[in-house]
CSV table of C-alpha atoms in Angstrom, one decimal:
chain,number,residue,atom,x,y,z
G,801,MET,CA,4.5,-25.9,19.2
G,802,ARG,CA,4.8,-22.3,18.2
G,803,GLU,CA,1.7,-20.1,18.4
G,804,ILE,CA,0.7,-17.3,16.0
G,805,ASN,CA,-1.9,-14.8,17.2
G,806,ILE,CA,-3.9,-13.2,14.4
G,807,LEU,CA,-6.1,-10.2,14.8
G,808,LEU,CA,-8.8,-10.4,12.2
G,809,LEU,CA,-10.8,-7.2,11.8
G,810,GLY,CA,-14.2,-6.8,10.3
G,811,VAL,CA,-15.4,-10.3,10.7
G,812,GLY,CA,-19.0,-9.2,10.1
G,813,GLY,CA,-18.1,-8.9,6.4
G,814,ASN,CA,-17.9,-11.7,3.9
G,815,VAL,CA,-14.2,-10.9,2.9
G,816,SER,CA,-12.9,-11.2,6.5
G,817,GLN,CA,-15.0,-14.3,7.0
G,818,GLY,CA,-13.4,-15.7,3.8
G,819,ILE,CA,-10.0,-15.0,5.3
G,820,LEU,CA,-11.0,-16.9,8.4
G,821,LYS,CA,-12.2,-19.9,6.3
G,822,ALA,CA,-8.9,-19.9,4.3
G,823,ILE,CA,-6.9,-20.0,7.6
G,824,ARG,CA,-9.1,-22.8,8.9
G,825,HIS,CA,-8.7,-24.7,5.6
G,826,TYR,CA,-5.0,-25.1,6.1
G,827,ASP,CA,-3.5,-27.5,8.6
G,828,PHE,CA,-1.0,-25.3,10.4
G,829,GLU,CA,-0.4,-27.9,13.1
G,830,GLN,CA,1.2,-30.2,10.6
G,831,ASP,CA,3.9,-27.4,10.4
G,832,GLY,CA,4.1,-27.2,14.2
G,833,ILE,CA,2.1,-24.0,14.4
G,834,ARG,CA,-0.9,-23.3,16.5
G,835,VAL,CA,-3.0,-20.5,15.1
G,836,LYS,CA,-5.2,-18.4,17.4
G,837,ILE,CA,-7.7,-16.1,15.7
G,838,ILE,CA,-8.9,-13.0,17.6
G,839,GLY,CA,-11.9,-11.7,15.7
G,840,ALA,CA,-13.1,-8.1,16.0
G,841,CYS,CA,-16.0,-6.2,14.7
G,842,ILE,CA,-18.2,-3.2,15.6
G,843,SER,CA,-21.3,-5.1,16.7
G,844,PRO,CA,-22.0,-8.3,18.7
G,845,ASP,CA,-24.4,-9.3,15.9
G,846,SER,CA,-21.4,-9.8,13.6
G,847,ILE,CA,-21.6,-13.5,13.2
G,848,GLY,CA,-17.9,-13.9,12.2
G,849,LEU,CA,-17.1,-13.1,15.9
G,850,TYR,CA,-18.4,-16.5,16.9
G,851,MET,CA,-16.3,-18.4,14.4
G,852,CYS,CA,-13.1,-17.2,16.0
G,853,ASP,CA,-11.1,-18.4,19.0
G,854,GLU,CA,-11.6,-15.1,20.8
G,855,ALA,CA,-13.8,-12.1,20.1
G,856,CYS,CA,-13.8,-8.4,20.8
G,857,LEU,CA,-15.8,-5.4,19.9
G,858,CYS,CA,-13.9,-2.6,18.2
G,859,PRO,CA,-14.5,1.0,17.0
G,860,TYR,CA,-15.3,1.9,13.4
G,861,ALA,CA,-12.1,2.7,11.4
G,862,ALA,CA,-13.2,6.3,11.2
G,863,ASP,CA,-13.4,6.6,15.0
G,864,PRO,CA,-10.4,8.6,16.4
G,865,LYS,CA,-10.1,5.8,19.0
G,866,PHE,CA,-9.6,3.1,16.4
G,867,MET,CA,-5.8,3.1,16.3
G,868,GLU,CA,-5.6,3.3,20.0
G,869,TRP,CA,-7.8,0.2,20.3
G,870,VAL,CA,-5.7,-1.6,17.6
G,871,ILE,CA,-2.4,-0.8,19.3
G,872,SER,CA,-3.7,-1.7,22.8
G,873,THR,CA,-5.2,-5.0,21.6
G,874,CYS,CA,-2.0,-5.9,19.7
G,875,ARG,CA,0.0,-5.4,22.9
G,876,ASP,CA,-2.4,-7.1,25.2
G,877,LYS,CA,-3.0,-10.1,23.0
G,878,LYS,CA,0.6,-10.4,21.6
G,879,VAL,CA,-0.7,-10.1,18.1
G,880,ASP,CA,1.7,-11.3,15.4
G,881,ILE,CA,-0.2,-10.2,12.3
G,882,ILE,CA,-3.3,-8.1,11.5
G,883,LEU,CA,-5.6,-9.3,8.7
G,884,THR,CA,-8.8,-7.7,7.3
G,885,GLY,CA,-11.0,-7.6,4.3
G,886,VAL,CA,-12.5,-4.2,5.1
G,887,GLU,CA,-11.1,-1.4,2.9
G,888,GLU,CA,-11.7,1.3,5.5
G,889,ASN,CA,-9.6,-0.6,8.0
G,890,ILE,CA,-6.9,-1.2,5.5
G,891,ILE,CA,-6.6,2.5,4.6
G,892,VAL,CA,-6.4,3.6,8.2
G,893,LEU,CA,-3.9,1.0,9.2
G,894,GLN,CA,-1.7,1.6,6.2
G,895,ASP,CA,-2.0,5.4,6.9
G,896,ASN,CA,-0.7,4.7,10.4
G,897,ILE,CA,1.7,1.9,9.6
G,898,GLN,CA,4.8,3.7,11.0
G,899,ARG,CA,3.0,4.2,14.4
G,900,LEU,CA,1.8,0.6,14.3
G,901,ASN,CA,5.4,-0.7,13.7
G,902,ASN,CA,6.9,1.6,16.3
G,903,GLU,CA,4.4,0.8,19.1
G,904,THR,CA,3.6,-2.9,18.5
G,905,ASP,CA,5.2,-6.1,17.3
G,906,ALA,CA,2.3,-6.8,15.0
G,907,ILE,CA,2.8,-7.1,11.2
G,908,PHE,CA,0.3,-5.5,8.8
G,909,ILE,CA,0.9,-5.8,5.1
G,910,ALA,CA,-0.9,-3.7,2.5
G,911,SER,CA,-0.1,-1.9,-0.7
G,912,ASP,CA,0.9,1.8,-0.6
G,913,ILE,CA,-1.8,4.4,0.2
G,914,ASP,CA,-1.8,5.7,-3.4
G,915,LYS,CA,-2.5,2.2,-4.7
G,916,LEU,CA,-5.2,1.6,-2.2
G,917,ARG,CA,-6.9,4.8,-3.2
G,918,ILE,CA,-6.8,3.9,-6.9
G,919,GLY,CA,-8.6,0.7,-6.1
G,920,GLN,CA,-11.2,2.5,-4.0
G,921,ASP,CA,-12.0,4.9,-6.8
G,922,LYS,CA,-13.5,3.4,-10.0
G,923,TYR,CA,-12.8,6.5,-12.0
G,924,GLN,CA,-9.1,6.5,-10.9
G,925,THR,CA,-9.0,2.7,-11.7
G,926,CYS,CA,-10.0,3.3,-15.3
G,927,ARG,CA,-7.5,6.2,-15.5
G,928,TRP,CA,-4.7,4.1,-14.1
G,929,LEU,CA,-5.4,1.3,-16.5
G,930,LYS,CA,-5.3,3.7,-19.5
G,931,GLU,CA,-2.1,5.5,-18.3
G,932,ASN,CA,-0.3,2.2,-17.8
G,933,GLY,CA,-1.1,0.7,-21.2
G,934,CYS,CA,-3.6,-1.9,-20.0
G,935,ASN,CA,-7.0,-2.8,-21.5
G,936,TYR,CA,-9.6,-0.5,-20.0
G,937,PRO,CA,-13.3,0.4,-20.6
G,938,GLU,CA,-14.0,3.7,-22.3
G,939,PHE,CA,-15.0,6.0,-19.5
G,940,CYS,CA,-15.6,9.5,-18.3
G,941,SER,CA,-17.0,11.4,-15.3
G,942,SER,CA,-20.8,11.8,-15.4
G,943,GLN,CA,-20.3,15.5,-14.7
G,944,ASP,CA,-18.1,16.2,-17.8
G,945,ARG,CA,-20.8,16.9,-20.4
G,946,GLU,CA,-18.4,17.1,-23.3
G,947,GLU,CA,-16.8,13.8,-22.4
G,948,VAL,CA,-20.2,12.2,-21.9
G,949,LYS,CA,-21.1,13.2,-25.4
G,950,ARG,CA,-17.9,11.8,-26.7
G,951,LEU,CA,-18.5,8.5,-24.8
G,952,VAL,CA,-22.0,8.1,-26.1
G,953,LYS,CA,-20.8,8.8,-29.7
G,954,SER,CA,-18.0,6.3,-29.5
G,955,ALA,CA,-19.4,3.5,-27.3
G,956,GLY,CA,-23.2,4.0,-27.8
G,957,PHE,CA,-25.8,2.7,-25.4
G,958,PRO,CA,-26.1,0.9,-23.1
G,959,LEU,CA,-23.6,2.3,-20.7
G,960,ILE,CA,-22.9,1.5,-17.1
G,961,ALA,CA,-22.8,4.2,-14.4
G,962,LYS,CA,-21.1,3.4,-11.1
G,963,PRO,CA,-20.5,5.5,-7.9
G,964,CYS,CA,-16.8,6.1,-7.9
G,965,HIS,CA,-16.5,4.9,-4.3
G,966,GLY,CA,-19.3,2.2,-4.5
G,967,LYS,CA,-19.0,-1.4,-3.3
G,968,GLY,CA,-20.3,-4.4,-5.1
G,969,SER,CA,-23.3,-3.5,-7.3
G,970,ASN,CA,-24.6,-0.8,-4.9
G,971,GLY,CA,-25.7,2.2,-6.9
G,972,LEU,CA,-24.9,0.7,-10.2
G,973,VAL,CA,-27.2,2.0,-13.0
G,974,PHE,CA,-27.8,0.5,-16.4
G,975,VAL,CA,-27.9,3.5,-18.7
G,976,LYS,CA,-30.1,2.4,-21.6
G,977,ASP,CA,-30.8,5.7,-23.2
G,978,GLU,CA,-30.6,9.5,-23.0
G,979,SER,CA,-33.4,9.8,-20.4
G,980,VAL,CA,-31.5,7.8,-17.8
G,981,LEU,CA,-28.3,9.7,-18.7
G,982,ARG,CA,-29.9,13.1,-18.1
G,983,GLN,CA,-30.9,12.0,-14.6
G,984,LEU,CA,-27.3,10.9,-13.8
G,985,GLU,CA,-25.8,14.2,-14.8
G,986,LEU,CA,-27.5,15.7,-11.6
G,987,ASP,CA,-25.7,13.2,-9.4
G,988,GLN,CA,-22.2,13.6,-8.1
G,989,GLY,CA,-19.4,11.0,-8.0
G,990,TYR,CA,-20.3,8.7,-10.8
G,991,VAL,CA,-18.1,7.2,-13.5
G,992,LEU,CA,-19.7,6.3,-16.8
G,993,GLU,CA,-18.3,3.3,-18.6
G,994,GLU,CA,-18.9,1.4,-21.8
G,995,TYR,CA,-20.9,-1.7,-21.4
G,996,ILE,CA,-18.5,-4.6,-21.9
G,997,GLY,CA,-19.7,-8.1,-23.1
G,998,ASN,CA,-22.4,-9.7,-21.0
G,999,PRO,CA,-22.8,-11.2,-17.5
G,1000,LYS,CA,-21.8,-14.6,-18.9
G,1001,GLN,CA,-18.3,-13.2,-19.7
G,1002,GLU,CA,-17.3,-12.1,-16.3
G,1003,TYR,CA,-14.2,-13.2,-14.4
G,1004,THR,CA,-12.6,-12.7,-11.0
G,1005,VAL,CA,-8.8,-13.0,-11.0
G,1006,GLY,CA,-6.6,-13.4,-8.0
G,1007,CYS,CA,-2.9,-12.4,-7.8
G,1008,TYR,CA,-0.3,-12.5,-5.1
G,1009,CYS,CA,3.0,-10.7,-5.1
G,1010,ASP,CA,5.7,-11.5,-2.5
G,1011,ARG,CA,7.6,-9.0,-0.4
G,1012,ASN,CA,10.0,-8.4,-3.3
G,1013,GLY,CA,7.1,-7.5,-5.6
G,1014,THR,CA,7.4,-10.7,-7.6
G,1015,LEU,CA,4.2,-12.2,-8.9
G,1016,GLN,CA,3.8,-15.6,-7.4
G,1017,ASP,CA,0.7,-16.9,-9.2
G,1018,ILE,CA,-2.6,-16.1,-10.8
G,1019,ILE,CA,-6.0,-17.9,-10.5
G,1020,VAL,CA,-8.6,-17.2,-13.1
G,1021,MET,CA,-12.2,-17.9,-12.1
G,1022,HIS,CA,-15.3,-17.5,-14.3
G,1023,ARG,CA,-18.1,-16.4,-12.2
G,1024,LYS,CA,-21.9,-15.9,-11.9
G,1025,LEU,CA,-23.0,-12.9,-9.9
G,1026,GLU,CA,-25.9,-12.1,-7.7
G,1027,HIS,CA,-26.2,-8.7,-5.9
G,1028,GLY,CA,-22.5,-8.1,-6.5
G,1029,SER,CA,-21.2,-11.3,-5.0
G,1030,SER,CA,-19.9,-14.4,-6.7
G,1031,THR,CA,-22.4,-17.3,-6.3
G,1032,VAL,CA,-20.9,-19.8,-8.7
G,1033,VAL,CA,-17.2,-19.8,-9.7
G,1034,GLU,CA,-15.2,-22.1,-11.9
G,1035,VAL,CA,-11.4,-22.3,-12.1
G,1036,VAL,CA,-10.5,-22.0,-15.8
G,1037,GLU,CA,-7.4,-21.6,-18.0
G,1038,ASP,CA,-7.5,-18.6,-20.2
G,1039,VAL,CA,-4.3,-17.4,-21.9
G,1040,ASP,CA,-5.6,-14.0,-22.8
G,1041,ILE,CA,-6.8,-13.2,-19.2
G,1042,TYR,CA,-3.6,-14.6,-17.8
G,1043,ARG,CA,-1.5,-12.4,-20.0
G,1044,GLU,CA,-3.5,-9.2,-19.3
G,1045,THR,CA,-3.5,-10.0,-15.6
G,1046,LYS,CA,0.2,-10.4,-15.5
G,1047,ARG,CA,0.6,-7.0,-17.3
G,1048,ILE,CA,-1.6,-5.3,-14.8
G,1049,CYS,CA,0.1,-6.9,-11.8
G,1050,GLU,CA,3.6,-6.1,-13.0
G,1051,ALA,CA,2.6,-2.5,-13.5
G,1052,PHE,CA,0.7,-2.1,-10.3
G,1053,ARG,CA,3.1,-4.2,-8.1
G,1054,PRO,CA,0.8,-4.8,-5.1
G,1055,ALA,CA,2.1,-5.8,-1.7
G,1056,GLY,CA,0.4,-9.2,-1.2
G,1057,PRO,CA,-3.0,-9.7,-2.8
G,1058,LEU,CA,-4.6,-8.0,-5.8
G,1059,ASN,CA,-8.1,-9.0,-6.9
G,1060,ILE,CA,-9.0,-8.1,-10.5
G,1061,GLN,CA,-12.5,-8.0,-12.0
G,1062,MET,CA,-12.7,-8.5,-15.7
G,1063,ARG,CA,-15.1,-8.9,-18.6
G,1064,LYS,CA,-14.5,-10.0,-22.2
G,1065,ARG,CA,-15.4,-7.9,-25.2
G,1066,ASP,CA,-17.3,-9.7,-28.0
G,1067,ASN,CA,-13.9,-10.1,-29.8
G,1068,GLY,CA,-12.5,-12.0,-26.7
G,1069,GLN,CA,-10.4,-9.1,-25.4
G,1070,PRO,CA,-10.3,-9.2,-21.5
G,1071,VAL,CA,-10.9,-5.8,-19.9
G,1072,CYS,CA,-10.3,-5.0,-16.3
G,1073,PHE,CA,-13.0,-2.7,-14.8
G,1074,GLU,CA,-12.2,-3.0,-11.1
G,1075,LEU,CA,-9.1,-3.5,-8.8
G,1076,ASN,CA,-9.6,-4.7,-5.3
G,1077,VAL,CA,-6.3,-4.1,-3.5
G,1078,ARG,CA,-7.0,-6.6,-0.8
G,1079,PHE,CA,-8.1,-10.2,-0.3
G,1080,SER,CA,-11.2,-11.2,-2.2
G,1081,GLY,CA,-14.7,-12.4,-1.2
G,1082,THR,CA,-13.8,-15.6,-3.1
G,1083,THR,CA,-10.7,-16.1,-0.9
G,1084,PRO,CA,-11.9,-19.4,0.7
G,1085,MET,CA,-12.9,-20.8,-2.7
G,1086,ARG,CA,-9.5,-20.0,-4.1
G,1087,ALA,CA,-7.9,-21.6,-1.0
G,1088,HIS,CA,-9.8,-24.8,-1.6
G,1089,PHE,CA,-8.5,-24.9,-5.2
G,1090,GLY,CA,-4.9,-24.4,-4.2
G,1091,PHE,CA,-4.4,-20.6,-4.3
G,1092,GLN,CA,-3.7,-20.0,-0.7
G,1093,ASP,CA,-2.8,-16.3,-0.6
G,1094,VAL,CA,-3.7,-15.8,3.1
G,1095,VAL,CA,-1.5,-18.7,4.2
G,1096,ALA,CA,1.2,-17.4,2.0
G,1097,MET,CA,1.1,-14.0,3.8
G,1098,ILE,CA,1.3,-15.7,7.2
G,1099,LYS,CA,4.1,-18.0,6.1
G,1100,GLU,CA,6.1,-15.3,4.4
G,1101,TYR,CA,5.9,-12.5,7.0
G,1102,CYS,CA,5.4,-14.3,10.3
G,1103,LEU,CA,7.4,-17.4,9.7
G,1104,GLY,CA,9.9,-16.4,7.0
G,1105,GLU,CA,9.2,-19.6,5.1
G,1106,SER,CA,9.0,-20.4,1.4
G,1107,ILE,CA,5.5,-19.8,-0.1
G,1108,GLN,CA,6.0,-21.8,-3.2
G,1109,GLU,CA,3.7,-24.7,-1.9
G,1110,CYS,CA,0.9,-22.2,-1.3
G,1111,PHE,CA,0.1,-22.0,-5.0
G,1112,ARG,CA,-0.8,-25.4,-6.5
G,1113,ILE,CA,-4.0,-24.6,-8.4
G,1114,GLU,CA,-6.5,-27.3,-9.4
G,1115,LYS,CA,-9.6,-26.9,-11.5
G,1116,GLY,CA,-13.1,-27.1,-10.0
G,1117,VAL,CA,-16.4,-25.3,-9.4
G,1118,ALA,CA,-17.6,-23.7,-6.2
G,1119,TYR,CA,-21.1,-22.8,-5.2
G,1120,ARG,CA,-22.0,-20.2,-2.5
G,1121,TYR,CA,-25.2,-20.8,-0.6
G,1122,THR,CA,-27.1,-19.6,2.5
G,1123,ASN,CA,-26.4,-21.4,5.8
G,1124,GLU,CA,-27.4,-21.0,9.4
G,1125,PHE,CA,-25.3,-20.3,12.5
G,1126,TYR,CA,-26.5,-21.0,16.0
G,1127,LEU,CA,-25.4,-19.4,19.3
G,1128,SER,CA,-26.2,-20.3,22.9
G,1129,ASP,CA,-25.2,-19.2,26.4
G,1130,ASN,CA,-25.8,-15.5,25.7
G,1131,ALA,CA,-22.6,-15.0,23.7
G,1132,ALA,CA,-23.8,-11.9,22.0
G,1133,GLU,CA,-25.1,-10.4,25.2
G,1134,ARG,CA,-21.8,-11.0,26.9
G,1135,LEU,CA,-19.9,-9.2,24.1
G,1136,ALA,CA,-22.4,-6.3,24.1
G,1137,ALA,CA,-21.9,-6.0,27.9
G,1138,GLY,CA,-18.2,-5.3,27.3
G,1139,GLU,CA,-16.7,-8.7,28.1
G,1140,GLU,CA,-14.0,-8.4,25.4
G,1141,ALA,CA,-11.7,-11.1,24.2
G,1142,ILE,CA,-13.9,-13.9,25.6
G,1143,ASP,CA,-13.1,-17.4,24.6
G,1144,MET,CA,-15.5,-18.3,21.9
G,1145,HIS,CA,-14.9,-22.1,21.8
G,1146,PRO,CA,-18.0,-23.1,23.9
G,1147,TYR,CA,-20.3,-21.0,21.7
G,1148,HIS,CA,-19.2,-22.0,18.3
G,1149,PHE,CA,-21.8,-24.1,16.4
G,1150,TYR,CA,-20.9,-24.8,12.8
G,1151,GLU,CA,-23.1,-26.7,10.4
G,1152,GLY,CA,-25.1,-28.2,13.2
G,1153,ARG,CA,-22.1,-29.4,15.2
G,1154,THR,CA,-20.7,-27.9,18.4
G,1155,ARG,CA,-17.1,-27.1,18.1
G,1156,ASP,CA,-15.1,-28.6,21.0
């Protein structure tokens, strides 16, 4: 049986944990593949470490030692592919992709740096959508007084103000009138957008492009949000969203996954307001309903296999809820003491059951 070693970075975050769940969801052993997941994060309190087969502590992506650590770990652990849901990790790895390719045998797949930076900047996202003929929210920089006046005149209140480099709903401001707007003009790094539709008209849309840039499939999920995360999602069919998503994806041409956040205007027009150039926080939900983009990446790049069977979408509803995770035998203390890459199997408790 062939073994694939996966280095999964940032397992303290929900996106990397979702990647982990998506891998576990698929039965690789039926294909004669044994998957070993080496989880890594910055703190021994990152609970995702204890869901993996091995665990290591790693530096922050901004640490000058980060790439040295990645390269050393890939060599020592014979890593076949690196996966992560952390944007900071993705940027640094892609920025050093040539070095990674030259010094290790590990595969890392991400979109080009310029596309990653578009996704990280909400102002640049709106600008890209406009320049590429896609539906976009009316927008401007909160610092451009003339453009702010124009936006208020054309879109009216309420407006939405977002930190250009914010995550989730962090820093989001509902601009209901001029008084709130005047306060925002003193802040740096905000994009001001028209308020589109309502919270009941929000969708998260997953796409996957293969190594040739060909769009493989799209999954449309209507969602309910709490604190910037999807808590209830339903797989739906929507011709208008599908058409707009395809137009965005064919213009953007991501390498691998692209996650698109949309709302509908009152006239039913779908409008993208955010591009996540990575796997999504709803990745495990999508995998459950037949959109297995993580498995597709492993099959395509590690095994050289067809990925057609990775996209067999079924309808359904998923609910996200709070759960507990139990540790014993001083696993966190061992990691904190520097016992890297310890075997996590004896310490893995999941939903009240010890993992053998």
